Amino acid sequence: MQNYEEVPTIITGKDLDYLSDIFNWNFNASKLTFSFLDKVTDEEIKNLFGKVINVHNEHAKAIINILR
C-alpha cells in the first residue's frame, strides 16, 4: 500500500459511472419538466417548474465542473 502526502487527482471508473448516472438523472428530470411547461396554465406551477429546471441545470453544471 502506498501512502500519499496528498490525495491524487483521479476519477475511478466507478466514480465516473456514478457521476454519469447523476448527470443523466438531472438532465432527464430537467428535460421532462421543461416538456410540461407548455402544458401548464397555472403561473404558480410554471414558476415552480422553472425553479426545478434551474436546480437540475445547476447540478448538471456542477458535475461537469468536477470532470474538468
Coordinates of C-alpha atoms in Angstrom, one line a residue:
M1 CA 0.0 0.0 0.0
Q2 CA 1.3 3.4 -1.0
N3 CA 0.9 6.4 1.3
Y4 CA 0.4 9.8 -0.3
E5 CA 1.1 13.3 1.1
E6 CA -1.9 14.5 -0.9
V7 CA -4.9 12.6 -2.4
P8 CA -4.1 12.0 -6.1
T9 CA -6.4 13.8 -8.5
I10 CA -8.1 10.8 -10.2
I11 CA -11.5 9.6 -11.0
T12 CA -12.1 5.9 -10.9
G13 CA -14.3 4.0 -13.4
K14 CA -16.8 3.6 -10.5
D15 CA -16.7 7.3 -9.8
L16 CA -17.2 8.1 -13.4
D17 CA -20.2 5.8 -13.7
Y18 CA -21.8 7.4 -10.6
L19 CA -21.2 10.9 -12.0
S20 CA -22.6 9.8 -15.3
D21 CA -25.8 8.4 -13.6
I22 CA -26.3 11.6 -11.6
F23 CA -25.8 13.8 -14.7
N24 CA -28.3 11.7 -16.7
W25 CA -30.9 11.8 -13.8
N26 CA -30.6 15.6 -13.6
F27 CA -30.6 16.1 -17.4
N28 CA -33.7 13.8 -17.9
A29 CA -35.6 15.5 -15.0
S30 CA -34.9 18.9 -16.5
K31 CA -36.0 17.8 -20.0
L32 CA -39.2 16.2 -18.6
T33 CA -40.1 19.2 -16.5
F34 CA -39.3 21.5 -19.5
S35 CA -41.7 19.5 -21.7
F36 CA -44.5 20.0 -19.2
L37 CA -44.0 23.8 -19.1
D38 CA -46.1 24.3 -22.3
K39 CA -48.9 22.1 -20.9
V40 CA -49.4 24.0 -17.7
T41 CA -51.5 27.2 -17.4
D42 CA -51.2 27.9 -13.7
E43 CA -48.5 30.5 -13.3
E44 CA -47.5 29.3 -9.8
I45 CA -46.9 25.8 -11.1
K46 CA -45.0 27.2 -14.1
N47 CA -42.7 29.2 -11.8
L48 CA -42.2 26.1 -9.7
F49 CA -41.3 24.1 -12.8
G50 CA -38.8 26.9 -13.8
K51 CA -37.1 26.6 -10.4
V52 CA -36.9 22.8 -10.7
I53 CA -35.3 23.1 -14.2
N54 CA -32.8 25.6 -12.8
V55 CA -31.9 23.3 -9.9
H56 CA -31.3 20.4 -12.2
N57 CA -29.3 22.5 -14.6
E58 CA -27.1 23.8 -11.8
H59 CA -26.5 20.2 -10.6
A60 CA -25.5 19.2 -14.1
K61 CA -23.1 22.1 -14.4
A62 CA -21.5 21.1 -11.0
I63 CA -21.0 17.6 -12.3
I64 CA -19.4 18.9 -15.5
N65 CA -17.1 21.1 -13.4
I66 CA -16.0 18.1 -11.3
L67 CA -14.9 16.4 -14.6
R68 CA -12.9 19.3 -15.8

